[in-house]
Amino acid sequence: MTNDRAIPQGYMTVGEVAKKMGVTVRTLQYYHREGLFEPSAKSQGGRRLYTDKDLIKLHQILSLKSLGFSLEDIRERLTSLDTPEDVANALTEQAEDLRRKIQGLSESLQAIEHLKGEVLRMQSVDFKKYADIIVNLQMKNEFYFLIKRFDEETINHIRSHFDKESGLSFIGRFQDLCGKILELQKAQFPPESDECQQLTKEYWSMIQEFTKGDVSLLSKLVEFGKLKGAENEWEKNQLLVNQYMEPALDVYFSRLGINPFEEDSL
């Protein structure tokens, strides 16, 4: 016991180090198990002993930990923090990491604010739709607000036929087409004009692409197209597109000699 208690001059026990540095012995033991903070020596009784140089190393560990470095990052960096340039490089990397985290938190906050707005507009609590809205916000799908207008059957259809890439691609192409349709409408091209009928053909093709041959979805899309209580600029423009396309589709189907909505009623 006497040898165990006789601590050589210039050395400290783990308890003394913990007291000096304001941490718990358990924390130092954890850093030891992780291979971050090894003792410089051991007493004859097997007690871990530390020097002032070890305190400097521990200070580095605690400083990097407070800056958000993971233990793995700290383990890699401790061997290379020998010059001011090394420290500056480490801090530069950590600053970039923090900026990414701040950007992520900012986007999450924005998503929460958007979701709150949509929740207040919806007529009932629907956590499945809330989840879909959040997923689309995370995908940076600017048309996330449309989800609340779809019923469960239509949402399930979208989930089963479109993944993130194909869904965003479809929305982008549809948006481009609607932009062209609005230009024709503003130029007052009649529904039966060749220019309008060409875009009508493309419009109907995209509807078929969306429904994947499920004619029962047509009546749902017609109802959806009414966009009662349009809440934003996109929905207001879409109402104009729908109003322009309704007579144009009548002309298109008449020339083809078909009525797809009769199939829907069978």
Short mmCIF file of C-alpha atoms in Angstrom, two decimals:
data_model
loop_
_atom_site.label_atom_id
_atom_site.label_comp_id
_atom_site.label_asym_id
_atom_site.label_seq_id
_atom_site.Cartn_x
_atom_site.Cartn_y
_atom_site.Cartn_z
CA MET A 1 0.00 0.00 0.00
CA THR A 2 2.87 2.35 0.78
CA ASN A 3 4.34 1.99 -2.71
CA ASP A 4 0.88 2.42 -4.20
CA ARG A 5 0.42 5.70 -2.41
CA ALA A 6 3.92 7.04 -3.14
CA ILE A 7 3.34 9.10 -6.28
CA PRO A 8 6.63 10.15 -7.91
CA GLN A 9 7.26 13.87 -8.12
CA GLY A 10 5.83 15.42 -11.30
CA TYR A 11 3.11 12.82 -11.69
CA MET A 12 -0.61 12.97 -10.94
CA THR A 13 -3.28 10.35 -10.36
CA VAL A 14 -6.40 10.15 -12.48
CA GLY A 15 -8.36 11.76 -9.65
CA GLU A 16 -5.99 14.72 -9.50
CA VAL A 17 -6.13 15.18 -13.26
CA ALA A 18 -9.93 15.07 -13.21
CA LYS A 19 -10.02 17.73 -10.48
CA LYS A 20 -7.55 20.00 -12.30
CA MET A 21 -9.38 19.77 -15.62
CA GLY A 22 -12.93 19.88 -14.28
CA VAL A 23 -14.03 16.52 -15.63
CA THR A 24 -15.11 13.27 -14.02
CA VAL A 25 -12.86 10.28 -13.44
CA ARG A 26 -15.39 8.25 -15.43
CA THR A 27 -14.83 10.52 -18.46
CA LEU A 28 -11.07 10.02 -18.26
CA GLN A 29 -11.54 6.28 -17.91
CA TYR A 30 -13.75 6.35 -21.02
CA TYR A 31 -11.11 8.29 -22.99
CA HIS A 32 -8.56 5.74 -21.84
CA ARG A 33 -10.68 2.82 -23.08
CA GLU A 34 -11.08 4.63 -26.42
CA GLY A 35 -7.31 4.96 -26.75
CA LEU A 36 -7.37 8.75 -26.55
CA PHE A 37 -5.81 9.45 -23.18
CA GLU A 38 -3.08 7.05 -22.14
CA PRO A 39 -1.10 7.49 -18.88
CA SER A 40 2.58 8.34 -19.08
CA ALA A 41 3.40 5.84 -16.35
CA LYS A 42 1.97 3.55 -13.72
CA SER A 43 2.75 3.33 -10.04
CA GLN A 44 4.09 0.14 -8.51
CA GLY A 45 0.54 -0.59 -7.44
CA GLY A 46 -0.73 -0.23 -11.01
CA ARG A 47 -2.31 3.22 -10.70
CA ARG A 48 -2.30 5.31 -13.87
CA LEU A 49 -0.04 8.35 -13.60
CA TYR A 50 -0.06 11.52 -15.69
CA THR A 51 2.25 14.46 -16.33
CA ASP A 52 1.73 18.10 -17.32
CA LYS A 53 2.29 17.05 -20.93
CA ASP A 54 -0.67 14.71 -20.56
CA LEU A 55 -2.75 17.64 -19.33
CA ILE A 56 -1.97 19.50 -22.55
CA LYS A 57 -3.12 16.51 -24.54
CA LEU A 58 -6.31 16.26 -22.45
CA HIS A 59 -6.93 19.96 -23.00
CA GLN A 60 -6.75 19.34 -26.75
CA ILE A 61 -9.23 16.49 -26.44
CA LEU A 62 -11.69 18.55 -24.41
CA SER A 63 -11.33 21.56 -26.71
CA LEU A 64 -11.96 19.53 -29.84
CA LYS A 65 -14.89 17.75 -28.16
CA SER A 66 -16.47 21.11 -27.26
CA LEU A 67 -16.13 22.16 -30.91
CA GLY A 68 -18.14 19.16 -32.03
CA PHE A 69 -15.42 16.78 -33.19
CA SER A 70 -16.27 13.10 -32.87
CA LEU A 71 -13.95 10.87 -30.84
CA GLU A 72 -12.79 9.28 -34.11
CA ASP A 73 -11.92 12.72 -35.51
CA ILE A 74 -10.10 13.61 -32.30
CA ARG A 75 -8.13 10.37 -32.39
CA GLU A 76 -6.92 11.17 -35.90
CA ARG A 77 -6.13 14.81 -35.20
CA LEU A 78 -4.28 14.50 -31.92
CA THR A 79 -1.18 13.22 -33.65
CA SER A 80 -1.08 16.12 -36.09
CA LEU A 81 -1.72 19.21 -33.97
CA ASP A 82 1.93 20.12 -33.64
CA THR A 83 1.94 23.51 -35.39
CA PRO A 84 -0.41 26.50 -35.54
CA GLU A 85 -1.10 25.56 -39.17
CA ASP A 86 -2.25 22.09 -38.09
CA VAL A 87 -4.64 23.61 -35.56
CA ALA A 88 -5.90 26.18 -38.08
CA ASN A 89 -6.56 23.45 -40.68
CA ALA A 90 -8.44 21.38 -38.12
CA LEU A 91 -10.55 24.37 -37.14
CA THR A 92 -11.25 25.21 -40.80
CA GLU A 93 -12.57 21.72 -41.40
CA GLN A 94 -14.69 21.88 -38.27
CA ALA A 95 -16.06 25.29 -39.27
CA GLU A 96 -17.19 23.83 -42.60
CA ASP A 97 -18.83 20.94 -40.78
CA LEU A 98 -20.64 23.35 -38.47
CA ARG A 99 -21.83 25.40 -41.46
CA ARG A 100 -23.30 22.24 -42.98
CA LYS A 101 -25.05 21.46 -39.71
CA ILE A 102 -26.41 25.02 -39.49
CA GLN A 103 -27.69 24.75 -43.07
CA GLY A 104 -29.35 21.44 -42.23
CA LEU A 105 -30.98 22.89 -39.12
CA SER A 106 -32.12 25.92 -41.11
CA GLU A 107 -33.75 23.67 -43.71
CA SER A 108 -35.38 21.59 -40.96
CA LEU A 109 -36.76 24.74 -39.35
CA GLN A 110 -38.12 25.91 -42.70
CA ALA A 111 -39.73 22.50 -43.26
CA ILE A 112 -41.41 22.67 -39.84
CA GLU A 113 -42.77 26.14 -40.59
CA HIS A 114 -44.12 24.98 -43.97
CA LEU A 115 -45.68 21.88 -42.40
CA LYS A 116 -47.30 24.02 -39.69
CA GLY A 117 -48.92 26.14 -42.38
CA GLU A 118 -50.23 23.08 -44.22
CA VAL A 119 -51.52 21.51 -40.99
CA LEU A 120 -53.58 24.61 -40.26
CA ARG A 121 -55.05 24.56 -43.79
CA MET A 122 -56.06 20.89 -43.66
CA GLN A 123 -59.53 20.08 -42.34
CA SER A 124 -58.53 17.10 -40.21
CA VAL A 125 -55.53 15.52 -38.51
CA ASP A 126 -53.78 13.16 -40.95
CA PHE A 127 -50.34 12.04 -39.83
CA LYS A 128 -49.72 9.99 -42.99
CA LYS A 129 -50.13 13.13 -45.07
CA TYR A 130 -47.96 15.06 -42.61
CA ALA A 131 -45.24 12.45 -43.13
CA ASP A 132 -45.58 12.68 -46.93
CA ILE A 133 -45.31 16.47 -46.79
CA ILE A 134 -42.15 16.24 -44.66
CA VAL A 135 -40.59 13.70 -47.04
CA ASN A 136 -41.29 15.94 -50.02
CA LEU A 137 -39.92 18.97 -48.19
CA GLN A 138 -36.73 17.01 -47.54
CA MET A 139 -36.62 16.12 -51.23
CA LYS A 140 -36.84 19.87 -51.92
CA ASN A 141 -40.02 19.27 -53.88
CA GLU A 142 -41.52 22.75 -54.09
CA PHE A 143 -44.94 21.25 -54.86
CA TYR A 144 -45.20 19.50 -51.48
CA PHE A 145 -48.43 21.45 -50.77
CA LEU A 146 -50.32 19.40 -53.39
CA ILE A 147 -50.23 16.30 -51.19
CA LYS A 148 -53.03 17.54 -48.96
CA ARG A 149 -55.30 17.73 -52.02
CA PHE A 150 -54.88 14.03 -52.90
CA ASP A 151 -56.93 11.26 -51.30
CA GLU A 152 -55.28 8.15 -49.86
CA GLU A 153 -55.81 6.06 -53.01
CA THR A 154 -54.09 8.64 -55.20
CA ILE A 155 -51.20 9.04 -52.76
CA ASN A 156 -50.71 5.26 -52.66
CA HIS A 157 -50.73 5.24 -56.47
CA ILE A 158 -47.99 7.90 -56.52
CA ARG A 159 -45.93 6.00 -53.93
CA SER A 160 -46.13 2.75 -55.91
CA HIS A 161 -45.36 4.20 -59.35
CA PHE A 162 -42.91 7.04 -58.73
CA ASP A 163 -39.68 7.21 -56.79
CA LYS A 164 -37.89 10.44 -55.86
CA GLU A 165 -36.08 10.81 -59.19
CA SER A 166 -38.96 9.91 -61.49
CA GLY A 167 -41.45 11.91 -59.41
CA LEU A 168 -39.41 15.11 -59.52
CA SER A 169 -38.72 14.56 -63.23
CA PHE A 170 -42.45 14.20 -63.95
CA ILE A 171 -43.29 17.36 -62.01
CA GLY A 172 -40.57 19.29 -63.83
CA ARG A 173 -41.78 18.19 -67.27
CA PHE A 174 -45.40 18.91 -66.37
CA GLN A 175 -44.46 22.35 -65.13
CA ASP A 176 -42.64 23.11 -68.39
CA LEU A 177 -45.66 21.97 -70.41
CA CYS A 178 -48.03 24.10 -68.36
CA GLY A 179 -45.80 27.10 -68.98
CA LYS A 180 -46.15 26.59 -72.74
CA ILE A 181 -49.92 26.18 -72.39
CA LEU A 182 -50.20 29.46 -70.48
CA GLU A 183 -48.24 31.22 -73.23
CA LEU A 184 -50.75 29.98 -75.84
CA GLN A 185 -53.65 31.04 -73.66
CA LYS A 186 -52.23 34.55 -73.26
CA ALA A 187 -51.70 34.72 -77.02
CA GLN A 188 -55.39 33.71 -77.38
CA PHE A 189 -54.82 30.64 -79.56
CA PRO A 190 -58.22 28.88 -79.89
CA PRO A 191 -58.60 25.34 -78.50
CA GLU A 192 -58.94 23.86 -81.99
CA SER A 193 -55.73 25.46 -83.30
CA ASP A 194 -52.88 23.18 -84.36
CA GLU A 195 -50.58 24.76 -81.76
CA CYS A 196 -53.05 24.17 -78.94
CA GLN A 197 -53.89 20.64 -80.07
CA GLN A 198 -50.20 19.71 -80.14
CA LEU A 199 -49.82 20.77 -76.51
CA THR A 200 -53.13 19.08 -75.68
CA LYS A 201 -51.74 15.82 -77.05
CA GLU A 202 -48.70 16.20 -74.79
CA TYR A 203 -50.93 17.13 -71.85
CA TRP A 204 -53.10 14.02 -72.31
CA SER A 205 -49.97 11.89 -72.71
CA MET A 206 -48.70 13.10 -69.34
CA ILE A 207 -52.07 12.35 -67.73
CA GLN A 208 -51.82 8.79 -69.07
CA GLU A 209 -48.24 8.57 -67.79
CA PHE A 210 -49.45 9.63 -64.36
CA THR A 211 -52.43 7.27 -64.18
CA LYS A 212 -50.45 4.32 -65.61
CA GLY A 213 -53.64 3.11 -67.29
CA ASP A 214 -55.79 3.34 -64.13
CA VAL A 215 -58.89 5.03 -65.60
CA SER A 216 -60.48 5.31 -62.12
CA LEU A 217 -57.99 8.08 -61.40
CA LEU A 218 -59.33 10.28 -64.20
CA SER A 219 -62.38 11.47 -62.26
CA LYS A 220 -60.14 12.16 -59.26
CA LEU A 221 -57.85 14.26 -61.43
CA VAL A 222 -60.82 16.20 -62.77
CA GLU A 223 -61.91 16.96 -59.20
CA PHE A 224 -58.36 17.77 -58.20
CA GLY A 225 -58.09 20.13 -61.19
CA LYS A 226 -60.79 22.36 -59.75
CA LEU A 227 -58.34 23.40 -56.99
CA LYS A 228 -61.01 24.92 -54.80
CA GLY A 229 -59.58 27.77 -52.78
CA ALA A 230 -56.32 28.11 -54.71
CA GLU A 231 -53.73 29.13 -52.12
CA ASN A 232 -50.67 30.15 -54.10
CA GLU A 233 -49.47 31.39 -57.47
CA TRP A 234 -48.86 27.90 -58.87
CA GLU A 235 -52.38 26.75 -58.07
CA LYS A 236 -53.87 29.92 -59.55
CA ASN A 237 -51.89 29.37 -62.78
CA GLN A 238 -52.94 25.73 -62.80
CA LEU A 239 -56.58 26.78 -62.69
CA LEU A 240 -55.97 28.83 -65.84
CA VAL A 241 -54.30 25.84 -67.50
CA ASN A 242 -57.21 23.57 -66.57
CA GLN A 243 -59.78 26.04 -67.86
CA TYR A 244 -57.91 26.32 -71.17
CA MET A 245 -57.38 22.57 -71.50
CA GLU A 246 -60.98 21.55 -70.83
CA PRO A 247 -62.36 22.64 -74.23
CA ALA A 248 -59.07 21.71 -75.91
CA LEU A 249 -59.41 18.13 -74.61
CA ASP A 250 -63.00 18.00 -75.85
CA VAL A 251 -61.74 18.86 -79.35
CA TYR A 252 -58.87 16.36 -79.04
CA PHE A 253 -61.11 13.46 -77.94
CA SER A 254 -63.74 14.33 -80.56
CA ARG A 255 -61.15 14.11 -83.33
CA LEU A 256 -59.93 10.78 -81.97
CA GLY A 257 -63.48 9.51 -81.55
CA ILE A 258 -62.99 8.48 -77.92
CA ASN A 259 -64.37 9.41 -74.52
CA PRO A 260 -62.04 8.16 -71.77
CA PHE A 261 -64.48 9.21 -69.08
CA GLU A 262 -67.06 6.75 -70.37
CA GLU A 263 -64.51 4.01 -69.69
CA ASP A 264 -64.17 5.39 -66.17
CA SER A 265 -67.90 4.98 -65.55
CA LEU A 266 -68.00 1.34 -66.66
#
